[in-house]
Tab-separated table of C-alpha atoms and ligand atoms in Angstrom:
chain	number	residue	atom	x	y	z
A	214	MET	CA	22.473	132.293	188.196
A	215	LYS	CA	18.953	131.487	186.963
A	216	ILE	CA	19.566	130.997	182.634
A	217	ALA	CA	16.807	130.194	180.079
A	218	PHE	CA	18.619	128.134	177.230
A	219	ILE	CA	16.514	127.908	174.113
A	220	GLY	CA	17.699	125.838	170.999
A	221	LEU	CA	19.691	122.671	171.689
A	222	GLY	CA	20.896	121.790	168.755
A	223	ASN	CA	24.423	120.360	167.928
A	224	MET	CA	25.990	123.539	169.454
A	225	GLY	CA	23.202	124.891	171.802
A	226	GLY	CA	22.970	121.279	173.760
A	227	PRO	CA	26.627	121.178	174.747
A	228	MET	CA	26.782	124.760	175.202
A	229	ALA	CA	23.848	124.611	177.683
A	230	ARG	CA	25.252	121.730	179.962
A	231	ASN	CA	28.953	123.492	180.302
A	232	LEU	CA	26.112	126.012	181.904
A	233	VAL	CA	24.921	123.209	183.908
A	234	LYS	CA	28.603	122.270	184.683
A	235	ALA	CA	29.507	125.716	185.872
A	236	GLY	CA	26.829	125.266	188.343
A	237	HIS	CA	24.090	127.777	187.212
A	238	ALA	CA	20.027	126.758	187.282
A	239	VAL	CA	19.469	125.929	183.857
A	240	ARG	CA	15.871	126.006	182.246
A	241	VAL	CA	15.748	124.994	178.618
A	242	PHE	CA	13.391	124.442	176.038
A	243	ASP	CA	13.514	123.134	171.901
A	244	LEU	CA	11.149	121.944	169.725
A	245	ASN	CA	12.682	118.211	169.818
A	246	SER	CA	11.607	116.800	172.925
A	247	VAL	CA	14.616	114.278	172.908
A	248	ALA	CA	16.854	117.042	173.026
A	249	VAL	CA	15.557	118.879	175.851
A	250	GLN	CA	15.212	115.413	177.847
A	251	THR	CA	19.051	114.954	176.871
A	252	LEU	CA	19.971	117.536	179.039
A	253	ALA	CA	17.470	117.023	181.823
A	254	ASP	CA	19.267	113.934	182.434
A	255	ALA	CA	22.561	116.271	182.356
A	256	GLY	CA	21.189	118.184	185.331
A	257	ALA	CA	18.872	121.120	183.562
A	258	GLU	CA	15.098	122.150	183.991
A	259	ALA	CA	12.762	120.776	180.907
A	260	THR	CA	10.429	123.299	179.929
A	261	LEU	CA	7.425	123.217	177.464
A	262	SER	CA	7.727	126.923	175.210
A	263	PRO	CA	10.102	129.648	175.492
A	264	ALA	CA	8.326	131.742	177.667
A	265	ASP	CA	7.826	128.898	179.886
A	266	ALA	CA	11.498	128.909	180.137
A	267	VAL	CA	12.486	132.610	180.384
A	268	HIS	CA	9.698	132.054	183.535
A	269	ASN	CA	11.640	134.068	186.997
A	270	ALA	CA	14.886	134.021	184.506
A	271	GLU	CA	18.128	136.433	185.367
A	272	PHE	CA	19.461	135.960	181.947
A	273	VAL	CA	17.777	134.445	178.258
A	274	ILE	CA	20.386	132.719	175.760
A	275	THR	CA	19.008	131.578	172.237
A	276	MET	CA	20.732	129.414	169.963
A	277	LEU	CA	18.625	128.456	166.599
A	278	PRO	CA	19.498	127.970	163.034
A	279	ALA	CA	18.189	131.078	161.365
A	280	ALA	CA	16.438	134.647	161.769
A	281	ALA	CA	13.492	132.973	160.987
A	282	HIS	CA	13.538	130.713	164.066
A	283	VAL	CA	14.786	133.559	166.463
A	284	LYS	CA	12.153	135.668	165.314
A	285	ALA	CA	9.702	133.117	165.873
A	286	VAL	CA	11.421	132.208	169.458
A	287	LEU	CA	10.971	135.542	170.814
A	288	THR	CA	7.850	137.358	169.271
A	289	GLY	CA	5.822	133.943	168.518
A	290	PRO	CA	2.899	132.743	170.768
A	291	GLU	CA	4.368	131.641	173.939
A	292	GLY	CA	7.522	133.399	173.069
A	293	VAL	CA	10.212	134.895	175.051
A	294	PHE	CA	8.969	138.865	175.318
A	295	GLY	CA	5.603	138.307	176.774
A	296	ALA	CA	7.417	136.472	179.448
A	297	VAL	CA	10.608	137.412	180.390
A	298	PRO	CA	11.054	139.600	183.632
A	299	LEU	CA	12.206	143.074	182.545
A	300	GLY	CA	15.742	144.325	182.769
A	301	VAL	CA	16.731	140.739	181.657
A	302	PRO	CA	19.542	140.315	179.214
A	303	ILE	CA	18.940	137.845	176.403
A	304	VAL	CA	22.095	136.823	174.250
A	305	ASP	CA	21.267	135.598	171.007
A	306	CYS	CA	24.307	133.133	169.814
A	307	SER	CA	22.752	132.079	166.304
A	308	THR	CA	24.602	132.914	163.455
A	309	ILE	CA	22.049	135.388	161.661
A	310	ASP	CA	22.184	138.946	159.532
A	311	PRO	CA	23.383	142.095	161.077
A	312	ALA	CA	20.387	143.810	160.126
A	313	SER	CA	18.298	141.207	161.651
A	314	ALA	CA	20.545	141.421	164.536
A	315	ARG	CA	19.891	144.950	164.990
A	316	HIS	CA	16.248	144.804	164.213
A	317	PHE	CA	15.375	142.250	167.350
A	318	ALA	CA	17.913	144.298	169.619
A	319	GLU	CA	15.037	147.263	168.594
A	320	LEU	CA	12.557	145.237	169.566
A	321	ALA	CA	13.897	143.888	172.715
A	322	GLU	CA	14.548	147.591	173.932
A	323	LYS	CA	11.183	148.251	173.220
A	324	ASN	CA	10.087	145.085	175.541
A	325	GLY	CA	12.460	146.650	178.295
A	326	ASN	CA	15.409	144.121	177.639
A	327	PRO	CA	18.866	144.671	176.371
A	328	LEU	CA	19.663	142.335	173.431
A	329	ALA	CA	23.337	141.263	172.761
A	330	ASP	CA	24.242	139.552	169.180
A	331	ALA	CA	27.302	136.517	170.029
A	332	PRO	CA	27.201	134.396	167.405
A	333	VAL	CA	30.037	131.655	168.084
A	334	SER	CA	33.656	129.980	166.171
A	335	GLY	CA	34.737	126.667	166.902
A	336	GLY	CA	32.280	124.405	165.629
A	337	THR	CA	30.813	121.049	168.061
A	338	GLY	CA	33.868	120.769	169.394
A	339	GLY	CA	34.626	123.558	171.008
A	340	ALA	CA	31.277	123.280	172.339
A	341	THR	CA	31.638	120.780	173.937
A	342	ALA	CA	34.730	121.771	175.318
A	343	GLY	CA	33.648	124.915	176.300
A	344	THR	CA	36.045	126.736	174.349
A	345	LEU	CA	34.199	128.634	172.009
A	346	THR	CA	35.032	132.132	170.856
A	347	PHE	CA	32.203	134.825	170.741
A	348	MET	CA	31.758	137.794	169.118
A	349	VAL	CA	29.340	140.000	171.068
A	350	GLY	CA	28.018	143.324	169.431
A	351	ALA	CA	26.253	145.093	172.427
A	352	SER	CA	26.916	148.536	174.620
A	353	THR	CA	30.185	148.393	176.692
A	354	GLU	CA	27.605	147.752	179.982
A	355	LEU	CA	25.755	144.847	177.964
A	356	PHE	CA	28.944	143.382	177.199
A	357	ALA	CA	30.613	143.476	180.374
A	358	ARG	CA	26.801	142.041	181.813
A	359	VAL	CA	27.119	139.235	179.712
A	360	GLN	CA	30.704	138.078	179.491
A	361	PRO	CA	30.981	136.541	183.035
A	362	VAL	CA	28.320	133.908	181.795
A	363	LEU	CA	29.377	133.793	178.686
A	364	GLN	CA	33.128	132.669	180.249
A	365	ALA	CA	31.429	129.291	181.348
A	366	MET	CA	31.189	128.165	177.415
A	367	GLY	CA	33.983	130.052	175.611
A	368	LYS	CA	37.660	131.241	176.008
A	369	ASN	CA	37.441	134.330	173.944
A	370	ILE	CA	35.384	136.695	174.161
A	371	VAL	CA	35.642	139.788	172.418
A	372	HIS	CA	33.404	142.765	172.112
A	373	CYS	CA	33.289	143.924	169.038
A	374	GLY	CA	31.504	146.826	169.160
A	375	ALA	CA	27.955	147.923	169.340
A	376	THR	CA	24.930	145.963	167.952
A	377	GLY	CA	25.210	143.848	165.027
A	378	THR	CA	28.986	143.863	164.716
A	379	GLY	CA	29.257	140.228	166.433
A	380	GLN	CA	27.288	139.160	163.276
A	381	VAL	CA	29.274	141.274	161.068
A	382	ALA	CA	32.345	140.071	162.221
A	383	LYS	CA	30.874	135.972	161.893
A	384	VAL	CA	29.896	136.646	158.707
A	385	CYS	CA	33.544	138.316	157.379
A	386	ASN	CA	35.157	135.358	159.086
A	387	ASN	CA	32.580	132.580	157.516
A	388	LEU	CA	33.033	134.363	153.950
A	389	LEU	CA	37.003	134.203	154.021
A	390	LEU	CA	36.985	130.561	155.470
A	391	ALA	CA	34.565	129.639	152.655
A	392	ILE	CA	36.978	130.911	149.958
A	393	SER	CA	40.382	129.640	151.617
A	394	MET	CA	38.842	126.403	151.960
A	395	ILE	CA	38.705	125.881	148.392
A	396	GLY	CA	41.047	127.577	147.508
A	397	VAL	CA	43.328	124.523	149.823
A	398	ALA	CA	41.158	122.283	147.932
A	399	GLU	CA	42.382	123.326	144.302
A	400	ALA	CA	45.710	123.663	145.452
A	401	MET	CA	46.133	120.319	147.390
A	402	THR	CA	44.280	118.455	144.013
A	403	LEU	CA	46.071	120.216	141.637
A	404	GLY	CA	49.499	119.380	143.571
A	405	ALA	CA	48.304	115.556	144.307
A	406	SER	CA	47.252	115.255	140.463
A	407	LEU	CA	50.934	116.235	139.637
A	408	GLY	CA	52.943	113.680	141.549
A	409	ILE	CA	53.748	114.780	144.857
A	410	ASP	CA	52.961	113.026	147.703
A	411	PRO	CA	49.784	115.229	149.384
A	412	LYS	CA	51.112	114.709	153.170
A	413	VAL	CA	54.392	116.526	151.845
A	414	LEU	CA	53.067	119.539	149.981
A	415	ALA	CA	50.659	119.942	152.705
A	416	GLY	CA	54.300	120.431	155.245
A	417	ILE	CA	55.350	122.534	152.803
A	418	VAL	CA	52.109	124.888	152.035
A	419	ASN	CA	51.766	125.154	156.377
A	420	THR	CA	55.375	126.283	156.646
A	421	SER	CA	55.055	128.478	153.490
A	422	SER	CA	53.078	131.673	152.747
A	423	GLY	CA	49.961	129.698	151.680
A	424	ARG	CA	49.169	128.547	155.287
A	425	CYS	CA	46.177	129.010	156.458
A	426	TRP	CA	43.714	127.640	159.177
A	427	SER	CA	42.204	125.498	156.215
A	428	ALA	CA	45.470	124.302	155.042
A	429	ASP	CA	47.021	123.700	158.763
A	430	THR	CA	43.755	122.574	161.087
A	431	TYR	CA	41.102	121.224	159.141
A	432	ASN	CA	42.925	119.807	155.803
A	433	PRO	CA	40.444	118.731	153.345
A	434	TYR	CA	42.549	116.078	151.225
A	435	PRO	CA	42.206	112.330	153.071
A	436	GLY	CA	44.744	111.047	154.760
A	437	VAL	CA	46.729	114.078	155.190
A	438	MET	CA	45.056	115.032	158.751
A	439	ASP	CA	43.798	112.858	161.549
A	440	GLY	CA	40.752	113.730	163.471
A	441	VAL	CA	39.157	116.331	160.491
A	442	PRO	CA	35.982	115.639	158.573
A	443	ALA	CA	38.310	114.329	155.376
A	444	ALA	CA	39.264	111.468	158.238
A	445	ARG	CA	35.828	110.220	158.004
A	446	GLY	CA	34.248	110.284	155.078
A	447	TYR	CA	33.244	114.059	155.509
A	448	SER	CA	30.884	113.429	158.381
A	449	GLY	CA	30.207	115.998	161.216
A	450	GLY	CA	31.891	119.377	161.426
A	451	PHE	CA	30.064	122.124	159.810
A	452	GLY	CA	27.991	121.141	157.012
A	453	VAL	CA	27.715	122.504	153.590
A	454	ASN	CA	23.631	123.770	154.046
A	455	LEU	CA	24.765	125.971	157.128
A	456	MET	CA	28.239	127.191	154.921
A	457	LEU	CA	25.489	128.149	152.488
A	458	LYS	CA	23.102	129.989	154.839
A	459	ASP	CA	26.476	132.430	155.981
A	460	LEU	CA	27.558	133.232	152.014
A	461	GLY	CA	24.033	133.761	151.549
A	462	LEU	CA	24.178	136.287	154.726
A	463	ALA	CA	27.366	137.756	153.450
A	464	THR	CA	26.193	138.215	149.884
A	465	ALA	CA	22.748	139.990	151.040
A	466	ALA	CA	25.203	142.052	153.373
A	467	ALA	CA	27.373	143.037	150.798
A	468	GLN	CA	24.690	144.574	148.756
A	469	GLN	CA	23.305	146.313	151.167
A	470	ALA	CA	26.541	147.867	151.941
A	471	GLY	CA	27.100	148.606	147.753
A	472	GLN	CA	30.504	145.797	148.653
A	473	GLN	CA	31.534	143.307	145.601
A	474	LEU	CA	31.986	139.575	146.738
A	475	PRO	CA	33.720	138.386	143.434
A	476	LEU	CA	35.214	135.514	145.345
A	477	GLY	CA	32.611	134.973	147.069
A	478	THR	CA	29.864	135.164	144.853
A	479	VAL	CA	32.038	132.105	143.009
A	480	ALA	CA	32.863	130.203	146.402
A	481	GLN	CA	28.710	130.525	147.074
A	482	GLN	CA	27.636	128.747	143.239
A	483	LEU	CA	30.415	126.645	143.990
A	484	TYR	CA	28.715	125.392	147.563
A	485	GLN	CA	25.290	125.765	145.772
A	486	THR	CA	25.822	123.128	143.185
A	487	TRP	CA	27.770	120.943	145.792
A	488	SER	CA	24.620	121.060	147.696
A	489	GLU	CA	22.064	120.554	144.787
A	490	GLN	CA	24.168	117.536	143.931
A	491	GLY	CA	23.549	115.752	147.720
A	492	HIS	CA	26.124	116.456	149.611
A	493	GLY	CA	24.778	119.362	151.816
A	494	THR	CA	24.805	117.735	155.061
A	495	LEU	CA	28.515	116.565	154.638
A	496	ASP	CA	31.111	118.970	156.218
A	497	PHE	CA	32.014	122.086	153.923
A	498	SER	CA	35.766	120.666	153.025
A	499	SER	CA	34.003	117.676	151.097
A	500	ILE	CA	34.015	120.501	148.532
A	501	ILE	CA	37.150	118.748	147.589
A	502	GLN	CA	35.397	115.944	146.106
A	503	MET	CA	33.775	117.762	143.705
A	504	LEU	CA	37.075	119.503	142.259
A	505	GLN	CA	38.897	115.756	142.338
A	506	ALA	CA	36.439	114.838	139.102
A	507	PRO	CA	38.425	114.607	135.739
A	508	SER	CA	38.218	117.795	133.797
A	509	ARG	CA	35.980	116.946	130.416
A	510	SER	CA	38.350	119.374	128.336
B	789	LIG	P1	21.320	122.853	164.982
B	789	LIG	O1	19.990	122.604	163.841
B	789	LIG	O2	21.593	121.495	165.948
B	789	LIG	O3	20.566	123.229	166.080
B	789	LIG	C1	18.846	123.973	165.910
B	789	LIG	C2	18.133	123.842	167.643
B	789	LIG	O4	17.379	124.961	167.556
B	789	LIG	C3	17.227	122.570	166.737
B	789	LIG	O5	17.395	121.519	167.905
B	789	LIG	C4	16.609	122.939	167.003
B	789	LIG	O6	15.068	122.063	167.412
B	789	LIG	C5	15.811	124.199	167.212
B	789	LIG	N1	14.678	125.033	166.935
B	789	LIG	C6	14.471	124.973	165.813
B	789	LIG	N2	13.327	126.299	166.018
B	789	LIG	C7	12.950	126.562	167.130
B	789	LIG	C8	12.200	126.968	167.702
B	789	LIG	N3	11.037	127.260	166.847
B	789	LIG	N4	12.014	126.918	169.235
B	789	LIG	C9	12.623	125.998	169.753
B	789	LIG	N5	14.062	125.534	169.484
B	789	LIG	C10	13.871	125.600	167.774
B	789	LIG	O7	22.072	123.952	164.878
B	789	LIG	P2	23.321	124.264	165.211
B	789	LIG	O8	24.579	123.701	164.546
B	789	LIG	O9	23.335	124.132	166.614
B	789	LIG	O10	23.591	126.246	164.482
B	789	LIG	C11	22.933	126.581	165.628
B	789	LIG	C12	23.840	128.408	165.366
B	789	LIG	O11	24.662	127.809	165.464
B	789	LIG	C13	23.138	128.108	163.450
B	789	LIG	O12	22.910	129.211	163.452
B	789	LIG	C14	24.930	127.911	163.343
B	789	LIG	O13	24.942	128.517	161.908
B	789	LIG	C15	25.255	128.294	164.162
B	789	LIG	N6	26.682	127.542	164.271
B	789	LIG	C16	26.929	126.646	164.188
B	789	LIG	C17	28.055	125.856	164.142
B	789	LIG	C18	28.169	124.386	163.946
B	789	LIG	O14	29.869	123.966	163.815
B	789	LIG	N7	27.433	123.506	163.726
B	789	LIG	C19	29.211	126.610	164.353
B	789	LIG	C20	28.771	127.981	164.441
B	789	LIG	C21	27.877	128.453	164.421
């Protein structure tokens, strides 16, 4: 299939590469020419703009930082809408707010193209391995059209419901992840300062009622697990600033829904402070370092 892929960053780069590996003819665009060249070296075709990328496309995928970038790529000069063939599906895999996702789907509809929101979970490791989870908001007909293509990049392709519900799922999952990571960080730090071996404590938690992904797969305490950001100075992984962006999406969506987020609000404040202290590009599990600072009282 002829696929246009726009946004070749930490996630989009390896995702586009997996489409090439699966035998698709992939035309790629990114503002970063080095990222474009890397994909061209892997067998994709380099292009000069979103409009150029979608020329003769049968399927379009975008993987961009935030809603403003998606808007620019879809509706801007040399954007997707001016050049994409009628009826061709557009799948936006960026993490953005549900209201913007629905707005972009309405604009696409007016342009004669169905648009699905399909944010992902699984991180850069999942993007490289082709094992991402896709949370898809789309009509049943559109989901049936996009699922086979997404399977080249992911293991679980989940139909969440109508347009926007993919982003709802993603925002709620990451809200919980932000909170659970702080909870694990607090418990691990307290345990260590009260004298238990952190590895022993993690072993207990991971077979007890405190078990969760932040504890048993991504433990933030250094020395407890191999292969996680805590084992390499919190480099790589999912950045504090990206988590902060997702918490902003959650709190904005909650305001629109008239829903309180008492723990989400505190989590957002803690990540905000940590980012302002200069740690925005570290993995989000580095928040444990903020809690390890000795208390003044
Ligand atoms: P990134 O910053 O590494 O990549 C974004 C890419 O978009 C960059 O290469 C940038 O040059 C390009 N870009 C920006 N504006 C553009 C434009 N107008 N035209 C063309 N290209 C443009 O980000 P990422 O880590 O790949 O994340 C992408 C999305 O996936 C974000 O919404 C993020 O929240 C989400 N996400 C990230 C992770 C992760 O672990 N990194 C996991 C799940 C979801």
